[in-house]
CSV table of C-alpha atoms in Angstrom, one decimal:
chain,number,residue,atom,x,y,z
A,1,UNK,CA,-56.0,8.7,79.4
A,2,UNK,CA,-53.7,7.8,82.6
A,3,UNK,CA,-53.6,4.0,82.0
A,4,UNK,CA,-54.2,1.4,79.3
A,5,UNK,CA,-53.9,-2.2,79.4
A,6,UNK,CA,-52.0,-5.0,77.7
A,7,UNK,CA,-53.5,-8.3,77.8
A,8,UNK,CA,-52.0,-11.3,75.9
A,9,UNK,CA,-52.3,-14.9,75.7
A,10,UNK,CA,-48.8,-16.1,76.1
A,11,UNK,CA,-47.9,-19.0,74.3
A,12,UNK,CA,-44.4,-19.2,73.9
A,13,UNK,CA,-44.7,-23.0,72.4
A,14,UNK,CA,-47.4,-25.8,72.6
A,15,UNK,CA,-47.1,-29.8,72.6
A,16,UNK,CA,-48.6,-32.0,70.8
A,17,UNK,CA,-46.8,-34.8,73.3
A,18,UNK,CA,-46.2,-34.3,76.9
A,19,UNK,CA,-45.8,-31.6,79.3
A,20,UNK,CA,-42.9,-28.9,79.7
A,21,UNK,CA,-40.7,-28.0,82.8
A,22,UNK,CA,-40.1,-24.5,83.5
A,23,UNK,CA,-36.0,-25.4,83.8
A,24,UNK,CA,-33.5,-23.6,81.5
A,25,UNK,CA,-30.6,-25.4,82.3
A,26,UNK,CA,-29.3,-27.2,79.4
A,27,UNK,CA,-28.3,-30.8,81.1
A,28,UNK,CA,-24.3,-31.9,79.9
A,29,UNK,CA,-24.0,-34.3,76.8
A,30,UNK,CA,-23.2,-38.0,77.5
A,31,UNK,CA,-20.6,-39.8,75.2
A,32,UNK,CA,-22.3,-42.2,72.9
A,33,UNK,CA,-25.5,-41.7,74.4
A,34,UNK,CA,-27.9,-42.4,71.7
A,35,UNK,CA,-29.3,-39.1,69.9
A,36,UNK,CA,-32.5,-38.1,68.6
A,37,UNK,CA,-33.1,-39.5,64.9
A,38,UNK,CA,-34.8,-38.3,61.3
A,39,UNK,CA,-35.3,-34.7,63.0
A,40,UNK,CA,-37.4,-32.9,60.7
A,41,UNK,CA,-38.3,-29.3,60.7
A,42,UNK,CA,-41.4,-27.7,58.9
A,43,UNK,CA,-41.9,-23.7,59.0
A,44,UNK,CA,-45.3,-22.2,57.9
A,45,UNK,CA,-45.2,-17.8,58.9
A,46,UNK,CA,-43.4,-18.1,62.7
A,47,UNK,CA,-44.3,-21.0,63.5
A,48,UNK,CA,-41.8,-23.8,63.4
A,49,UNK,CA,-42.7,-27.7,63.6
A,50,UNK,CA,-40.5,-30.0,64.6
A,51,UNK,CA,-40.5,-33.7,64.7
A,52,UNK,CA,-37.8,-36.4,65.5
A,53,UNK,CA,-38.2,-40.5,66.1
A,54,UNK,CA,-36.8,-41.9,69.3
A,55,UNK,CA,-33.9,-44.7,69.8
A,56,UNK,CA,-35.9,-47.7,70.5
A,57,UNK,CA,-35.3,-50.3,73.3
A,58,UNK,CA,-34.1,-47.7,75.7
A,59,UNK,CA,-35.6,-45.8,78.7
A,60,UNK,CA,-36.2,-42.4,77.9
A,61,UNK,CA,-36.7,-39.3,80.6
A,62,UNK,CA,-37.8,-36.8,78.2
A,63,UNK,CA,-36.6,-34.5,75.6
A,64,UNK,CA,-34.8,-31.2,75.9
A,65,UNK,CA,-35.1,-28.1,72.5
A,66,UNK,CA,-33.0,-25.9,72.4
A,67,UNK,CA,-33.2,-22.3,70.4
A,68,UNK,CA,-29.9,-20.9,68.8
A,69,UNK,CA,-28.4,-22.7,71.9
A,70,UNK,CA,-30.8,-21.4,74.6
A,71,UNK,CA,-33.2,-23.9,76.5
A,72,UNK,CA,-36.9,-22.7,75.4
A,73,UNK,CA,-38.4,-26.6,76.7
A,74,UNK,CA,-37.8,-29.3,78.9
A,75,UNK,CA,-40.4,-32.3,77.3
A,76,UNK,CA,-41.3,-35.1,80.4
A,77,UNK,CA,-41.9,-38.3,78.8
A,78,UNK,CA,-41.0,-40.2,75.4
A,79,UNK,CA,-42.0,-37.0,73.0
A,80,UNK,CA,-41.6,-36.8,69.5
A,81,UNK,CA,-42.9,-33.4,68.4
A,82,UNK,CA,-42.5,-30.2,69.4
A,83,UNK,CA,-43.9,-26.9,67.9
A,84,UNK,CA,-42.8,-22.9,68.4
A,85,UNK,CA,-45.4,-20.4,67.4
A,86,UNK,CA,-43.5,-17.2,68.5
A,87,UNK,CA,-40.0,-17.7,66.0
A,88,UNK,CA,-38.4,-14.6,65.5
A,89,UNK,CA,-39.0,-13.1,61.3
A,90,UNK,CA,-36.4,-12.7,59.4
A,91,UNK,CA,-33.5,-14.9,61.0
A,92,UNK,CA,-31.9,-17.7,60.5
A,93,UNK,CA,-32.9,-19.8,63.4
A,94,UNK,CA,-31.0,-22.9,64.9
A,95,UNK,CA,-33.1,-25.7,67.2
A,96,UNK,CA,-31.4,-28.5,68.9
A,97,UNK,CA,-32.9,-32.0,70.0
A,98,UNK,CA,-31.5,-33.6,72.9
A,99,UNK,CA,-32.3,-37.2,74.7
A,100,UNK,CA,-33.0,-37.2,78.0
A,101,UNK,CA,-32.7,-41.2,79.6
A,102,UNK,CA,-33.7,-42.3,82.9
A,103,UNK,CA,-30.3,-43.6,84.5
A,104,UNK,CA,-28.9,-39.9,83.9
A,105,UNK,CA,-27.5,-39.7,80.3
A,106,UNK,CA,-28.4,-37.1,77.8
A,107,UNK,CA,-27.8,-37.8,74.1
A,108,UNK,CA,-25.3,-35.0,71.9
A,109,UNK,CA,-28.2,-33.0,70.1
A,110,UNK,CA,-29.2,-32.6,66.7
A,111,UNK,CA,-29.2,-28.9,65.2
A,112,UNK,CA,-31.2,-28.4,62.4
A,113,UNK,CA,-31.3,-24.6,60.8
A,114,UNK,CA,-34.4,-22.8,58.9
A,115,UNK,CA,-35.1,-19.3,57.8
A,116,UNK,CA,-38.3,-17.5,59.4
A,117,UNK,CA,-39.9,-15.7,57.1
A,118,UNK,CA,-43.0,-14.0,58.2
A,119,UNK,CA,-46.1,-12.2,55.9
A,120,UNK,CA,-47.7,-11.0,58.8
A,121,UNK,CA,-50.0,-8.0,59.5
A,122,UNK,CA,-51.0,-6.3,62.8
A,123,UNK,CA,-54.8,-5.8,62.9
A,124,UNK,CA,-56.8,-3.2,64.1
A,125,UNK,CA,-60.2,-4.4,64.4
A,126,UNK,CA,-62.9,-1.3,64.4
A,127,UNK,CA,-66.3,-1.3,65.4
A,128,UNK,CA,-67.4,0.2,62.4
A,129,UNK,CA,-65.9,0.8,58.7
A,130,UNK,CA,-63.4,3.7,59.1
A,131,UNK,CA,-65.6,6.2,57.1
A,132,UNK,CA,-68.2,5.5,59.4
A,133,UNK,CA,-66.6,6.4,62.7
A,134,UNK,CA,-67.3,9.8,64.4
A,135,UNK,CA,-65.1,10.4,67.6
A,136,UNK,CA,-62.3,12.3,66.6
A,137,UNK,CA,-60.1,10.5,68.5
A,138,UNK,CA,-60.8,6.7,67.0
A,139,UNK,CA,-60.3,8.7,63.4
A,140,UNK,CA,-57.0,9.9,64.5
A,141,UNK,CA,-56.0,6.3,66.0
A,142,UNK,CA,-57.4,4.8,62.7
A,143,UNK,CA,-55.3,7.2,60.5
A,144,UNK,CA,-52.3,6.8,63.0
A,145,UNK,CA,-52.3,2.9,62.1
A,146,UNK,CA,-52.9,3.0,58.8
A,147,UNK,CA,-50.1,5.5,57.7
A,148,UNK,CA,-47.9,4.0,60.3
A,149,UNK,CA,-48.2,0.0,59.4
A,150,UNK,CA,-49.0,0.8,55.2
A,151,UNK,CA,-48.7,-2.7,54.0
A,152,UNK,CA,-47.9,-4.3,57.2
A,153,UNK,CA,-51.3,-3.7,58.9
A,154,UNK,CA,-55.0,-4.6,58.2
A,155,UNK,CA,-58.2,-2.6,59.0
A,156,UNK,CA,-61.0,-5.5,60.0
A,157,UNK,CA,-64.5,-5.0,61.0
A,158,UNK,CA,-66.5,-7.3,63.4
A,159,UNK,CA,-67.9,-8.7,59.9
A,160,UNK,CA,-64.2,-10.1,58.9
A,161,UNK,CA,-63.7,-11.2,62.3
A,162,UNK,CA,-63.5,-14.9,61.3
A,163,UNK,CA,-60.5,-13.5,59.0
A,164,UNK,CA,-58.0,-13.3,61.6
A,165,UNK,CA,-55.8,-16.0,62.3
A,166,UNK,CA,-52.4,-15.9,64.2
A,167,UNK,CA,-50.1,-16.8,61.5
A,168,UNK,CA,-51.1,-13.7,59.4
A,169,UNK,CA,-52.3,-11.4,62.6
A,170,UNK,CA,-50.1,-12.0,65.5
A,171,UNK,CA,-51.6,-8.9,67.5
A,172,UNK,CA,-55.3,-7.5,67.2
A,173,UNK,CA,-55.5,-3.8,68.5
A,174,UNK,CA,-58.8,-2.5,69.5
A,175,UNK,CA,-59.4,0.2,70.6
A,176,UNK,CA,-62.8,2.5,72.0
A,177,UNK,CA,-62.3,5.8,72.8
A,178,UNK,CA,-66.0,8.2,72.9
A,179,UNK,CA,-67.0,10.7,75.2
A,180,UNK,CA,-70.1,9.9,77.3
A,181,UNK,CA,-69.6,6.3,77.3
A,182,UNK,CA,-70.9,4.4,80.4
A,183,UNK,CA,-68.5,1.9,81.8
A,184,UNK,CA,-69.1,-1.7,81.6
A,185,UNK,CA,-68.3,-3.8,78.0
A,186,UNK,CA,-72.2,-4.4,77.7
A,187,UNK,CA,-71.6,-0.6,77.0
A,188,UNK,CA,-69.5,-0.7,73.8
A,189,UNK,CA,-70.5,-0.9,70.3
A,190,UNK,CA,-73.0,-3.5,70.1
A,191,UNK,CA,-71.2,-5.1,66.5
A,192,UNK,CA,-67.9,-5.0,68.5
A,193,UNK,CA,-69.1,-7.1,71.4
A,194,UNK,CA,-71.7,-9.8,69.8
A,195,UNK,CA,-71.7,-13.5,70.5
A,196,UNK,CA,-69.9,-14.4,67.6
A,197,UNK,CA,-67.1,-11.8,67.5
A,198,UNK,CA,-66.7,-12.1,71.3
A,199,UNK,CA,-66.1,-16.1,70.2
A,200,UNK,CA,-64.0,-15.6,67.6
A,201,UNK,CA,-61.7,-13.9,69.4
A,202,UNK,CA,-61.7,-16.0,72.3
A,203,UNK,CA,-60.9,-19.2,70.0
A,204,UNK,CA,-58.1,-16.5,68.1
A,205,UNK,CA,-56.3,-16.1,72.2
A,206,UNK,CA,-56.7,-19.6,72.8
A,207,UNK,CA,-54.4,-20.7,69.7
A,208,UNK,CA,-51.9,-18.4,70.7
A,209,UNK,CA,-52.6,-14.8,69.7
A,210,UNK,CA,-52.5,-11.3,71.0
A,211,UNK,CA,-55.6,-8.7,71.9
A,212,UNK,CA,-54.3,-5.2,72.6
A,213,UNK,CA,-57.0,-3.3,74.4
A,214,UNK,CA,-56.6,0.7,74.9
A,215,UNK,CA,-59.2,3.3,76.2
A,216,UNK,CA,-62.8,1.9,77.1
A,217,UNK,CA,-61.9,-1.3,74.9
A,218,UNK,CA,-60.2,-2.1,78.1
A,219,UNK,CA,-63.8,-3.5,79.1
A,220,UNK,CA,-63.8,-6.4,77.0
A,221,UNK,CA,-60.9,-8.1,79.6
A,222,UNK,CA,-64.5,-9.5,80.9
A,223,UNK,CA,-66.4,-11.4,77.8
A,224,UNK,CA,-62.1,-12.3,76.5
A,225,UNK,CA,-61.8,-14.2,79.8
A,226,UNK,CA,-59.1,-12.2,81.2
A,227,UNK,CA,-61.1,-11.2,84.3
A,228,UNK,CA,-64.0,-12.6,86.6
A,229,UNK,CA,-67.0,-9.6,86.4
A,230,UNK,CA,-66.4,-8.4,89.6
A,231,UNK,CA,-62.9,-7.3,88.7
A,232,UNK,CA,-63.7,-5.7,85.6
A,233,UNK,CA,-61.7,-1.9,85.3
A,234,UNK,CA,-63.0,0.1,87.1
A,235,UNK,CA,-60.6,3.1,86.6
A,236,UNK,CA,-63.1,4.6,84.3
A,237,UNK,CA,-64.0,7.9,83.2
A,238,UNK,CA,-65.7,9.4,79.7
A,239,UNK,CA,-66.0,12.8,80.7
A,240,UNK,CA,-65.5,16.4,77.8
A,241,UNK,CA,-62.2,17.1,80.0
A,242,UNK,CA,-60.2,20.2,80.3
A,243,UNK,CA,-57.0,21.9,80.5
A,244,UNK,CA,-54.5,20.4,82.5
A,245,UNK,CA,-50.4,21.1,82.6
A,246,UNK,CA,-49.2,17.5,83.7
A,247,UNK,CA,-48.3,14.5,81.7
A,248,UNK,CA,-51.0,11.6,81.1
A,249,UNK,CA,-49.0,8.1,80.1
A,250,UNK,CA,-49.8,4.7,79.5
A,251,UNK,CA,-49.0,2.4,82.5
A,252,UNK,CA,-47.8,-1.3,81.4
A,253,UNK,CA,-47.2,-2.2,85.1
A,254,UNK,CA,-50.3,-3.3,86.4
A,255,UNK,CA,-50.7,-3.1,90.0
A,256,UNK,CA,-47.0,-3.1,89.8
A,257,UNK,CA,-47.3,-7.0,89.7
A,258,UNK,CA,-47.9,-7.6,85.8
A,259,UNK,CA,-44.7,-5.6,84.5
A,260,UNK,CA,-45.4,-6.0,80.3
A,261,UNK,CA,-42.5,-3.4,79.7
A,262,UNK,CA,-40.4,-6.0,78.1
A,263,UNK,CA,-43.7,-6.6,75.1
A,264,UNK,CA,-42.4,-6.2,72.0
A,265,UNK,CA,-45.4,-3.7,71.4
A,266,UNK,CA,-43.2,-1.3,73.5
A,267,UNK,CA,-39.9,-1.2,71.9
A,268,UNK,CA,-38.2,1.7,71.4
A,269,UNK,CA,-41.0,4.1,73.2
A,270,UNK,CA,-39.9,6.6,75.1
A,271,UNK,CA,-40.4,6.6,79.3
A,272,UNK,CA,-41.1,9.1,81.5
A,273,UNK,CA,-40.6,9.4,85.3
A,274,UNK,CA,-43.8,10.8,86.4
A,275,UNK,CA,-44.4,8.4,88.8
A,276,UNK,CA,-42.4,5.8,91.0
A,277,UNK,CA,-42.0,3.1,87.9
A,278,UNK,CA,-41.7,4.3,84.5
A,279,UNK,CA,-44.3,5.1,82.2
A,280,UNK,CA,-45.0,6.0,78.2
A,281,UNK,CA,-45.9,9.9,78.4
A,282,UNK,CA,-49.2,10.1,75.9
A,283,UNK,CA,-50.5,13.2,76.5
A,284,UNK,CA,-49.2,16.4,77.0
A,285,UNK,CA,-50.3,19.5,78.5
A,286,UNK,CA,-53.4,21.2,77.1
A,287,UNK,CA,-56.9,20.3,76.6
A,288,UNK,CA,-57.4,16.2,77.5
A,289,UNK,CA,-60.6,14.5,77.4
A,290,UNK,CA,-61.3,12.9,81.0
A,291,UNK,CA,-60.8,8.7,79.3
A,292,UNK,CA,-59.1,7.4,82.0
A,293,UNK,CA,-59.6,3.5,81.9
């Protein structure tokens, strides 16, 4: 194993009323502008709702939210809605509604404050119920999860798949791992890659959540919609391996161009300088199966 990938579906927050800028300046109050009204807030898991009504008679721009003071959207037109799906668990979060008029002036903003409390569970999803798996290394990454997340995590199989939502499974892990395996996701375990599971998952990225692919699962950036055919992975390899004395890590710089250091999945892991950029050392030396991918 020399690389594994990281693909999400970042949605930091979705409309359900106008577009959003990419600006995060927050534009200077205007005395007795007039401000948003009746700002509501509704929290169900992370996600946070809110809703305001608009000063009437008056020519509005757009509207600006604000995070614990931090510009996280810039709203073009007369929006009244606004919803987060990524709020942080277990804080006491503050979001700020500002009017933005068309001759310049921006209203003072209202602050509303909510607690984020979260029940959710990482995921692994399997191919297979665990007693049923027989590579040594999907038992161990199967073990590893379930002793390391206890209550926090869930063991699915392609047959729950309709289970997982974001709200209760921001992040589904899958991962493949078998000797012998011929590249190409029309390779992997038939259950894992049906129709309907391949859907299913497609409509869980769409809403906003998170696929972590390691080993061959790394193939299914293809049927997910994350690449065209004819760039599928093809840093591929299934072979028994054999000793080796370097260091085998997990690269989270693709191409150096996709840098996914900064993921939450990878806080607190340890880098390594083997190469150029850094790295998350995996393997050490010894006897390594040849799963590059």
């Amino acid at each position: 194993m020399k690389k594994s990938i990281i693909f999400s579906s970042f949605v930091a927050a979705s409309l359900t009323a106008g577009l959003t800028s990419c600006s995060d300046v927050e534009y200077p109050d205007t005395p007795n502008a007039p401000k948003a009204e009746n700002v509501t807030s509704d929290v169900d898991g992370r996600s946070v709702s809110l809703t305001w009504t608009l000063p009437q008679g008056k020519d509005i721009k757009g509207v600006q939210i604000l995070r614990d003071g931090v510009v996280v959207a810039t709203i073009e037109g007369p929006a009244t809605s606004y919803s987060d799906r990524r709020a942080t668990p277990g804080t006491d979060v503050r979001y700020t509604v500002k009017i933005m008029y068309a001759d310049g002036t921006v209203s003072e903003g209202i602050t509303v404050h909510m607690d984020i409390i979260s029940t959710e569970k990482a995921c692994l999803l399997l191919p297979c119920e665990m007693p049923e798996l027989t590579d040594d290394d999907e038992i161990y990454a199967a073990n590893w999860f379930t002793q390391e997340y206890g209550d926090n995590g869930v063991v699915m199989t392609p047959a729950d798949v309709n289970k997982i939502t974001v709200k209760d499974n921001p992040v589904v892990w899958i991962n493949i791992d078998r000797e012998g395996l011929p590249m190409g996701w029309r390779n992997l375990p038939e259950k894992l890659v049906a129709p309907e599971v391949l859907d299913a998952l497609r409509d869980y990225i769409d809403a906003g959540g998170h696929v972590y692919l390691t080993k061959h699962a790394t193939q299914m950036t293809v049927p997910l919609g994350f690449l065209d055919e004819q760039f599928a992975p093809r840093l591929y390899a299934s072979g028994a391996g054999g000793e080796g004395s370097d260091i085998w890590t997990m690269n989270c710089n693709i191409g150096l161009i996709y840098d996914h250091y900064d993921s939450p999945l990878f806080a607190g892991l340890t880098t390594c300088d083997v190469f150029t950029h850094p790295t998350i050392p995996l393997i050490g030396p010894g006897w390594r199966e040849d799963h590059n991918c």
